[in-house]
Amino acid sequence: MSPAIAATNGLPVSRNEEGPSRFLLPSDYGDFQTNRLNHTPPLPSILKNPFQVVDGPPTTAAGNPNEIANLFPNLYGQPSVSLVPGQSEVKGQSLKVGVVFSGGQAPGGHNVITGIFDYLQERARGSTLYGFKGGPAGIMSCKYVKLTADLIYPYRNQGGFHMICSSRDKIETPEQLKQAEETVKKLDLDGLVIIGGDDSNTNACLLAEYFRSKNMKTQVIGCPKTIDGDLKCKDVPISFGFDTACKIYSEMIGNVMVDARSTGKYYHFIRLMGRAASHITLECALQTHPNIAIIGEEVAAKKLTMKNVTNYIADIICKRMELGFNYGVMILPEGLIDFIPEVKQLIAELNEILAHDVVDEAGMWKRKLRSHSHDLFEFLPQSIQEQLLLERDPHGNVQVVAKIETEKMLIQMVEAELDQRKQKGAYKGQFQGKPHFFGYEGRCGFPTNFDANYCNALGYATGTLLHSGKTGLISSVGNLTAPVDEWTVGGTALTSLMDVERRHGKFKPVIKKALVDLEGAPMLKFASLRDDWALKNRYLSSGPIQFLGPYANDINYTLMLELGAQFHF
Amino acid sequence: MSPAIAATNGLPVSRNEEGPSRFLLPSDYGDFQTNRLNHTPPLPSILKNPFQVVDGPPTTAAGNPNEIANLFPNLYGQPSVSLVPGQSEVKGQSLKVGVVFSGGQAPGGHNVITGIFDYLQERARGSTLYGFKGGPAGIMSCKYVKLTADLIYPYRNQGGFHMICSSRDKIETPEQLKQAEETVKKLDLDGLVIIGGDDSNTNACLLAEYFRSKNMKTQVIGCPKTIDGDLKCKDVPISFGFDTACKIYSEMIGNVMVDARSTGKYYHFIRLMGRAASHITLECALQTHPNIAIIGEEVAAKKLTMKNVTNYIADIICKRMELGFNYGVMILPEGLIDFIPEVKQLIAELNEILAHDVVDEAGMWKRKLRSHSHDLFEFLPQSIQEQLLLERDPHGNVQVVAKIETEKMLIQMVEAELDQRKQKGAYKGQFQGKPHFFGYEGRCGFPTNFDANYCNALGYATGTLLHSGKTGLISSVGNLTAPVDEWTVGGTALTSLMDVERRHGKFKPVIKKALVDLEGAPMLKFASLRDDWALKNRYLSSGPIQFLGPYANDINYTLMLELGAQFHF
C-alpha cells in the first residue's frame, strides 16, 4: 500500500496533456496497478512460432442465407481461417491500422489493443497503430491518436476503455459510411479493428463489405467484447470481459451470502448486469449457489407472469421458514422484466396511451388499458407505477430496463404476497428484503488472468489476420479450457454469424444475441441443483480475484461446461 | 474453479446437523475457501517463545476518573499488562472459557476464536472452549456449543460470524447480569471473551466488575472489533475488520473510477458504511483519490448546512466542467446527515410534532416547525421529505441514518442547484448522478492477511491474559507496522478507556467512539491533497485483495499514518 512510484508526492511529474483526454503515465499509479503493468500475458504457441493462415471451406449464414448473400455480395461465402504451423507467406510488410472501442466497457479491452500493437512491433516492423477516440464517432470525425509504446504501456492489463474511450454510435447510413471512407483514406489504413458486441461486429461486417465494394484496401476485423456474454458461437466460444465481471459479482454475492448467514434475518435481492441475456446471472449462480436465481430466458419460455415469479419466490421463502431459515440470497438479471410477456404488453400499451393522453388523477386513462394489462398495472407496487408513468426517454417511451429497480419491485411484491399468506396463517416469518444492484463495479475491474491472456491473444490474432490480407472476419481464439500454449487461433467469417431481421419493412443484418440455451450444459447443471440450493444453504464464496496462486488461472463455469470440460463441481 | 472437494456432487456427505445452526464442513467449500482454510497465520515471536505477563503502572480513566472509580470499584486503577520474554509463572492448568460475538460482523472474527482455541490447545491442555450462540443473548439464555478442533476448522481465515452468529443485545440490567452469572456458573467458566465494539467492550467491563464484585472466578476479556474503525486508542491501534472492509470498498470504488473515466458522463455518488465515524470514507479516499470525499466530523466541526454541502459539490462540478471533465467520483459516509446540525434539529422537531399531530395534506403541520427547520424541510427533495414523514421506527422516530439514501438525496439537491446555475449561465454541463451504497459487500469478505493475522494474535493474546488471571482488559496487539514477528502483545485496562455520559440523569460508563481526528495524520494528509484530487483525476485502483504476492501483506494508510510509519504516498 506504499506506491513505489509516488502519484501525488508533490514532485513535478511530466504530464503529456492536462484535461479529459490526457494519457495516463506509470507515475499515476499505485503499487498494484504498476505490478499488473509488468505482467506479460503468455501467447499461444501457434503465435510464437512460424505459422500459416489457412482457409477453411466456404461458409453460409446463421439464417436466411439468400438475404445475407444479397446484403453482402462481396463477402458472403468467404471462408473462415485458422492458423497452422508452417512458413508464413506474409512478407513482413508494414501496416497502417486503426482500432476503436464500441459500446460499454469490458475488462481486457486494453489488452486487445496492446496485443495488436505487439504483433505489429514484432511481425510488421515500421507499422503504425491509430486509436480512434470516443468510439465509432471518432472514425467518422477522424479524431485519433497515434499509439506508441510509451502511450499504451500504462494500460497493459488494466481495466476500462479510457485509453481511447468508447461510445455507442453506429456507422450505418450512406453519409456515415462515406465519412468512415474519408477517414481511412486520409490515414491510408490497411486495416480497421472494431472491438465490440453483436451490433458493433455487424457494423464491422457492413464496413468491410462497403470498403470491399469500393475496391478500397482497408480490411476490417472485429473482436468479441461484452460482459453480458451474449456474443458467442462455435468458433468464438466467449466474449471478453464476461469472465472478469462474473468473478467480481460473485465475490460480492459470496460476501453478501456470508453476511446473510451471519445475520440470519435478511433476504438479499441482487440485480446483476445483463440486459438481453441472463448469462451473468447463470454463471454467478454456478459460482455462488444462491437460494434463488431467476433466468430471464426461462421466464420468457415458460411465459411466466409477474404473479408467477412472485409466487415462486414467496413459496421458497415459506418453505425455508419451515426449515428455520429466515434469510436468503436471490440473484436476478437486469433485464428480467423485459423477459415477461405481460410486462412487455403493458409497456407497449402505456407507450401508446401516454403518447396521446394525459394521465388524469382520477385514473380515467387506465380504462384504455386492456383488461389483463389493467390488472397487472394495479398489481404493481405504487412506486413502480409511478416510474412507469414518469420516467420516459426522449422519445416518450417508458425506460423500463434501464431505470426500473427490479430488485426493489420484487421485494415489494413478495412482501405483499407474504403479508397475504400471513393473514391466512400460511407464513409466520418476518420478511425483510435488502436490494442491491451490482453493475458498474464489474465492468471496469482489472481483467482476470484469463481475460488478460484471451484479449492479448485476440489482439495478436487480429494482427495476423490483417497481415494476411483478410477482411470481414472476427478474431477467434479457441481451445480455451486448455493451457494458453495450446489455444487455437483464427478468424471467423462475420457473414457466417449473420441472420436478418425485418425492421420497418426492410431486411436488416444482425448477429443474433446468444441467449441462455435452456438445454445447454450450464442451464442443465443449474436446473439440476437449484432445488437443493433453494432450501439448503450451499453458498460458496469464490473470494476476490487472485492473480497469483493456484486458482489465478481458473476460468468460468459457463465456458467450461459449454466446452465440455471435465471437472468436479 | 473446480472444487477439489465436491460440495454438491450428489455423494452422500455426513452432515452434523441440518437447519440454520448447522456447522459447516470443509466439503461445503469451493477451492478458494479451502485454500484459505489451510493458511496458518504467523504468530508474533513473543507468543512463540516463553513469556511473562508484566503489570504496568496503575491506570486512571479517559475522563471523569472519580465517576469511573465509583462505577468500577473493583477494577478501577488496575494496571494494563504487556508480555515480555521470560519464564512464565503460569502453571499450565486447563481453563474453561466462553466466547461470544457482539454486534455487526467484521472480517477476521472467526480467527479471534481460532486464536483462543489454539492457545488453549497449545498452552493449556485439557481446556474447554464454549461458543455462545446468537450473541450476548446466548449467554443470558445459556445457548452454547462446545467448540472442537473439527467444528472450528472450517471457519479458519473465513469471513462472517456464522460459526456462532451474533446479536446486538446488551447485558446491563440486574436481571440480565444475574442470567449471565447463572450461565458462567453452570459452565464453571474461568473466562469469558467478548468480541465487539465500543458498547460491547463497555459491557465486558461491566460484567468483569460484576463477577469480581461477587467474588466469582470468571474473568472477562474484550476484543476490539468494528469495521467502522471507531474503537481505538494508544494501546489498541485499530479494531479488526476495518482493514478488510476498506480494501473491499476501495476495490469497488477504483473500478467505478475507471468506469467514470471511460464513460466520461456520470458523477458517481458512493455511500460507504460508517455511521458514527467517517474513518472508512477517509481511508478509502486515501486509497483511491476520489474527486470529493465528505468527512462527517469536519461537516460537524464547521457546522455546515445541507446547502453548504450541496454548494461545495456543485462548485467542484462546475470547475471540472470548465476543465472539460463531465464526470467524477464522490464518496460519503453512511452517517453523513447525522453530522449536520440543522438536520439533527429538524429531525428532533419532526419527532416531536409527528408524535402528536397528523400530517395534513395542506401542510398545516409544517407551521409548527421552527423557521430554519421549515426552510430546510422545503429545501429537501420531495422523496426525502416523504421518507422523513413515512419511515419511522417502532418508537415513532424518524429512521434517518439507517433508511435515508443520502447519496440519492445529494444527487437530487446537486441537480437542483446545477439547474439553477444553468439558468444563470454559470454551468453548461449535463449532470447525471449515479447512486451507490457499498455496505454488506464489505462486512463479510475474507479477512485480509493483516486482519487474519491480527485477529489470530488478538485471540491468542486473550488466552494469555485469561491464563495469567487477568480480567477487565481488552486484548491489545501493537507495533503493527512492523512484521508480525515483531508485534507486541498485552492487555489494556478497560476502565482506562472509560468516560461517563449523563443519560436520564444518571452517569453511564462509555468508551467514547474514536471519531476522525481533524488534526490527525490521515485527515491532514487527505486535506493537503483533496483540492488536487478535486480538479485533476488522480484516481488509484487498488484492485482486489490479494493473498499472495508482493502487496498481500500491506496495511491500510490510516494505521500507517497514525503510527507514524514512513512511506511514499
mmCIF file of C-alpha atoms in Angstrom, chain A residues 70-255:
data_model
loop_
_atom_site.group_PDB
_atom_site.id
_atom_site.type_symbol
_atom_site.label_atom_id
_atom_site.label_comp_id
_atom_site.label_asym_id
_atom_site.label_seq_id
_atom_site.Cartn_x
_atom_site.Cartn_y
_atom_site.Cartn_z
ATOM 1 C CA ASN A 70 -27.746 -10.110 -51.168
ATOM 2 C CA LEU A 71 -26.674 -7.790 -48.383
ATOM 3 C CA PHE A 72 -23.001 -8.830 -48.502
ATOM 4 C CA PRO A 73 -22.309 -9.691 -52.149
ATOM 5 C CA ASN A 74 -18.560 -9.210 -51.777
ATOM 6 C CA LEU A 75 -18.128 -11.110 -48.541
ATOM 7 C CA TYR A 76 -20.802 -13.778 -48.444
ATOM 8 C CA GLY A 77 -19.464 -17.304 -48.526
ATOM 9 C CA GLN A 78 -15.866 -16.399 -47.763
ATOM 10 C CA PRO A 79 -14.059 -18.976 -45.673
ATOM 11 C CA SER A 80 -13.193 -18.718 -42.031
ATOM 12 C CA VAL A 81 -9.475 -19.182 -41.446
ATOM 13 C CA SER A 82 -7.189 -20.823 -38.959
ATOM 14 C CA LEU A 83 -3.525 -20.601 -38.130
ATOM 15 C CA VAL A 84 -1.384 -23.713 -38.521
ATOM 16 C CA PRO A 85 2.353 -24.180 -38.029
ATOM 17 C CA GLY A 86 4.349 -23.512 -41.145
ATOM 18 C CA GLN A 87 6.341 -20.952 -43.059
ATOM 19 C CA SER A 88 4.393 -17.734 -43.433
ATOM 20 C CA GLU A 89 3.761 -16.357 -46.904
ATOM 21 C CA VAL A 90 3.320 -12.917 -45.419
ATOM 22 C CA LYS A 91 6.249 -10.813 -46.459
ATOM 23 C CA GLY A 92 6.514 -8.837 -43.301
ATOM 24 C CA GLN A 93 5.484 -5.546 -44.862
ATOM 25 C CA SER A 94 4.408 -2.776 -42.529
ATOM 26 C CA LEU A 95 0.754 -1.902 -41.960
ATOM 27 C CA LYS A 96 -1.313 1.108 -41.017
ATOM 28 C CA VAL A 97 -4.052 0.028 -38.682
ATOM 29 C CA GLY A 98 -6.810 1.849 -36.803
ATOM 30 C CA VAL A 99 -8.586 0.492 -33.741
ATOM 31 C CA VAL A 100 -11.768 1.554 -31.972
ATOM 32 C CA PHE A 101 -13.815 0.572 -28.911
ATOM 33 C CA SER A 102 -17.538 0.358 -29.499
ATOM 34 C CA GLY A 103 -20.163 0.131 -26.731
ATOM 35 C CA GLY A 104 -19.900 -0.462 -22.992
ATOM 36 C CA GLN A 105 -16.696 -1.290 -21.191
ATOM 37 C CA ALA A 106 -15.453 -4.812 -20.632
ATOM 38 C CA PRO A 107 -12.322 -5.811 -18.725
ATOM 39 C CA GLY A 108 -9.491 -6.710 -21.080
ATOM 40 C CA GLY A 109 -10.189 -4.214 -23.859
ATOM 41 C CA HIS A 110 -6.854 -2.510 -23.440
ATOM 42 C CA ASN A 111 -5.071 -5.825 -23.915
ATOM 43 C CA VAL A 112 -6.695 -6.268 -27.321
ATOM 44 C CA ILE A 113 -5.052 -3.019 -28.347
ATOM 45 C CA THR A 114 -1.685 -3.903 -26.826
ATOM 46 C CA GLY A 115 -1.946 -7.331 -28.492
ATOM 47 C CA ILE A 116 -2.398 -5.698 -31.899
ATOM 48 C CA PHE A 117 0.433 -3.288 -31.117
ATOM 49 C CA ASP A 118 2.782 -6.055 -30.058
ATOM 50 C CA TYR A 119 2.030 -8.026 -33.222
ATOM 51 C CA LEU A 120 2.798 -5.018 -35.394
ATOM 52 C CA GLN A 121 6.006 -4.311 -33.491
ATOM 53 C CA GLU A 122 7.218 -7.888 -33.647
ATOM 54 C CA ARG A 123 5.985 -9.070 -37.033
ATOM 55 C CA ALA A 124 5.376 -5.977 -39.132
ATOM 56 C CA ARG A 125 8.117 -3.538 -38.286
ATOM 57 C CA GLY A 126 7.508 0.039 -39.288
ATOM 58 C CA SER A 127 3.734 -0.301 -38.849
ATOM 59 C CA THR A 128 1.525 2.404 -37.364
ATOM 60 C CA LEU A 129 -1.390 1.934 -34.994
ATOM 61 C CA TYR A 130 -4.003 4.654 -34.623
ATOM 62 C CA GLY A 131 -6.592 4.709 -31.876
ATOM 63 C CA PHE A 132 -9.888 6.384 -32.744
ATOM 64 C CA LYS A 133 -11.047 8.457 -29.819
ATOM 65 C CA GLY A 134 -14.504 8.305 -28.306
ATOM 66 C CA GLY A 135 -15.779 5.257 -30.171
ATOM 67 C CA PRO A 136 -17.089 4.968 -33.757
ATOM 68 C CA ALA A 137 -17.828 8.710 -33.714
ATOM 69 C CA GLY A 138 -14.059 9.137 -33.684
ATOM 70 C CA ILE A 139 -13.815 7.309 -37.015
ATOM 71 C CA MET A 140 -16.459 9.500 -38.605
ATOM 72 C CA SER A 141 -14.967 12.730 -37.283
ATOM 73 C CA CYS A 142 -11.390 11.489 -37.795
ATOM 74 C CA LYS A 143 -10.398 12.014 -34.173
ATOM 75 C CA TYR A 144 -7.474 9.756 -33.492
ATOM 76 C CA VAL A 145 -4.184 9.397 -31.730
ATOM 77 C CA LYS A 146 -1.085 7.595 -32.930
ATOM 78 C CA LEU A 147 -0.432 4.886 -30.357
ATOM 79 C CA THR A 148 3.172 4.475 -29.290
ATOM 80 C CA ALA A 149 4.858 2.033 -26.950
ATOM 81 C CA ASP A 150 5.074 4.709 -24.262
ATOM 82 C CA LEU A 151 1.459 5.794 -24.611
ATOM 83 C CA ILE A 152 -0.002 2.313 -24.377
ATOM 84 C CA TYR A 153 2.294 0.932 -21.707
ATOM 85 C CA PRO A 154 0.264 2.291 -18.745
ATOM 86 C CA TYR A 155 -2.844 0.465 -19.980
ATOM 87 C CA ARG A 156 -1.436 -3.055 -20.073
ATOM 88 C CA ASN A 157 -3.582 -5.456 -18.041
ATOM 89 C CA GLN A 158 -5.659 -2.578 -16.679
ATOM 90 C CA GLY A 159 -9.444 -2.352 -16.726
ATOM 91 C CA GLY A 160 -11.588 0.201 -18.527
ATOM 92 C CA PHE A 161 -11.555 1.658 -22.018
ATOM 93 C CA HIS A 162 -10.111 5.027 -21.064
ATOM 94 C CA MET A 163 -7.030 4.782 -23.288
ATOM 95 C CA ILE A 164 -9.181 5.952 -26.202
ATOM 96 C CA CYS A 165 -12.695 5.721 -24.680
ATOM 97 C CA SER A 166 -15.781 4.427 -26.415
ATOM 98 C CA SER A 167 -19.322 5.291 -27.484
ATOM 99 C CA ARG A 168 -22.454 3.635 -28.773
ATOM 100 C CA ASP A 169 -22.613 5.309 -32.202
ATOM 101 C CA LYS A 170 -23.110 3.252 -35.317
ATOM 102 C CA ILE A 171 -21.717 3.690 -38.799
ATOM 103 C CA GLU A 172 -24.717 2.764 -40.916
ATOM 104 C CA THR A 173 -26.145 5.483 -43.117
ATOM 105 C CA PRO A 174 -24.606 6.297 -46.512
ATOM 106 C CA GLU A 175 -23.297 9.599 -45.078
ATOM 107 C CA GLN A 176 -21.688 7.842 -42.127
ATOM 108 C CA LEU A 177 -20.106 5.211 -44.367
ATOM 109 C CA LYS A 178 -18.765 7.985 -46.536
ATOM 110 C CA GLN A 179 -17.250 9.738 -43.509
ATOM 111 C CA ALA A 180 -15.577 6.492 -42.465
ATOM 112 C CA GLU A 181 -14.278 6.078 -46.003
ATOM 113 C CA GLU A 182 -12.743 9.543 -45.933
ATOM 114 C CA THR A 183 -11.037 8.863 -42.623
ATOM 115 C CA VAL A 184 -9.496 5.541 -43.597
ATOM 116 C CA LYS A 185 -8.358 7.030 -46.890
ATOM 117 C CA LYS A 186 -6.874 10.048 -45.167
ATOM 118 C CA LEU A 187 -4.928 7.796 -42.810
ATOM 119 C CA ASP A 188 -4.194 5.335 -45.627
ATOM 120 C CA LEU A 189 -5.367 2.495 -43.410
ATOM 121 C CA ASP A 190 -4.664 -1.091 -44.335
ATOM 122 C CA GLY A 191 -6.845 -2.287 -41.516
ATOM 123 C CA LEU A 192 -9.530 -1.249 -39.075
ATOM 124 C CA VAL A 193 -10.219 -3.229 -35.913
ATOM 125 C CA ILE A 194 -13.609 -2.840 -34.231
ATOM 126 C CA ILE A 195 -13.790 -4.082 -30.666
ATOM 127 C CA GLY A 196 -17.431 -4.516 -29.744
ATOM 128 C CA GLY A 197 -20.522 -6.628 -29.211
ATOM 129 C CA ASP A 198 -23.045 -8.116 -31.617
ATOM 130 C CA ASP A 199 -24.191 -4.794 -33.084
ATOM 131 C CA SER A 200 -20.658 -3.486 -33.418
ATOM 132 C CA ASN A 201 -19.490 -6.630 -35.186
ATOM 133 C CA THR A 202 -22.481 -6.408 -37.538
ATOM 134 C CA ASN A 203 -21.289 -2.892 -38.178
ATOM 135 C CA ALA A 204 -17.764 -4.161 -38.777
ATOM 136 C CA CYS A 205 -19.125 -6.520 -41.423
ATOM 137 C CA LEU A 206 -21.076 -3.722 -43.120
ATOM 138 C CA LEU A 207 -17.922 -1.607 -43.223
ATOM 139 C CA ALA A 208 -15.853 -4.487 -44.579
ATOM 140 C CA GLU A 209 -18.435 -5.007 -47.313
ATOM 141 C CA TYR A 210 -18.562 -1.297 -48.073
ATOM 142 C CA PHE A 211 -14.782 -0.928 -48.350
ATOM 143 C CA ARG A 212 -14.553 -4.070 -50.470
ATOM 144 C CA SER A 213 -17.345 -2.845 -52.734
ATOM 145 C CA LYS A 214 -15.352 0.327 -53.338
ATOM 146 C CA ASN A 215 -12.196 -1.646 -54.047
ATOM 147 C CA MET A 216 -10.532 0.008 -51.108
ATOM 148 C CA LYS A 217 -7.582 -1.710 -49.488
ATOM 149 C CA THR A 218 -8.850 -1.235 -45.908
ATOM 150 C CA GLN A 219 -9.647 -4.559 -44.259
ATOM 151 C CA VAL A 220 -11.978 -4.741 -41.252
ATOM 152 C CA ILE A 221 -11.649 -7.228 -38.395
ATOM 153 C CA GLY A 222 -13.961 -7.493 -35.393
ATOM 154 C CA CYS A 223 -13.221 -8.572 -31.807
ATOM 155 C CA PRO A 224 -15.813 -10.164 -29.487
ATOM 156 C CA LYS A 225 -16.451 -7.917 -26.490
ATOM 157 C CA THR A 226 -19.270 -7.849 -23.945
ATOM 158 C CA ILE A 227 -19.513 -8.664 -20.259
ATOM 159 C CA ASP A 228 -23.064 -9.900 -20.945
ATOM 160 C CA GLY A 229 -21.624 -12.956 -22.694
ATOM 161 C CA ASP A 230 -24.260 -12.896 -25.433
ATOM 162 C CA LEU A 231 -21.874 -12.731 -28.386
ATOM 163 C CA LYS A 232 -20.609 -16.250 -28.914
ATOM 164 C CA CYS A 233 -20.763 -19.165 -31.326
ATOM 165 C CA LYS A 234 -18.873 -22.349 -32.035
ATOM 166 C CA ASP A 235 -15.746 -20.571 -33.248
ATOM 167 C CA VAL A 236 -15.948 -17.703 -30.785
ATOM 168 C CA PRO A 237 -16.592 -19.526 -27.525
ATOM 169 C CA ILE A 238 -16.779 -16.440 -25.314
ATOM 170 C CA SER A 239 -16.710 -12.679 -25.445
ATOM 171 C CA PHE A 240 -14.060 -10.996 -23.374
ATOM 172 C CA GLY A 241 -14.966 -9.303 -20.094
ATOM 173 C CA PHE A 242 -17.557 -11.902 -19.090
ATOM 174 C CA ASP A 243 -15.063 -13.878 -17.036
ATOM 175 C CA THR A 244 -13.907 -10.882 -15.001
ATOM 176 C CA ALA A 245 -17.320 -9.317 -14.491
ATOM 177 C CA CYS A 246 -18.825 -12.591 -13.267
ATOM 178 C CA LYS A 247 -15.951 -13.144 -10.856
ATOM 179 C CA ILE A 248 -16.274 -9.637 -9.408
ATOM 180 C CA TYR A 249 -20.015 -10.032 -8.976
ATOM 181 C CA SER A 250 -19.524 -13.499 -7.492
ATOM 182 C CA GLU A 251 -17.067 -12.164 -4.938
ATOM 183 C CA MET A 252 -19.653 -9.616 -3.844
ATOM 184 C CA ILE A 253 -22.509 -12.140 -3.870
ATOM 185 C CA GLY A 254 -20.401 -14.543 -1.816
ATOM 186 C CA ASN A 255 -19.733 -11.797 0.743
#
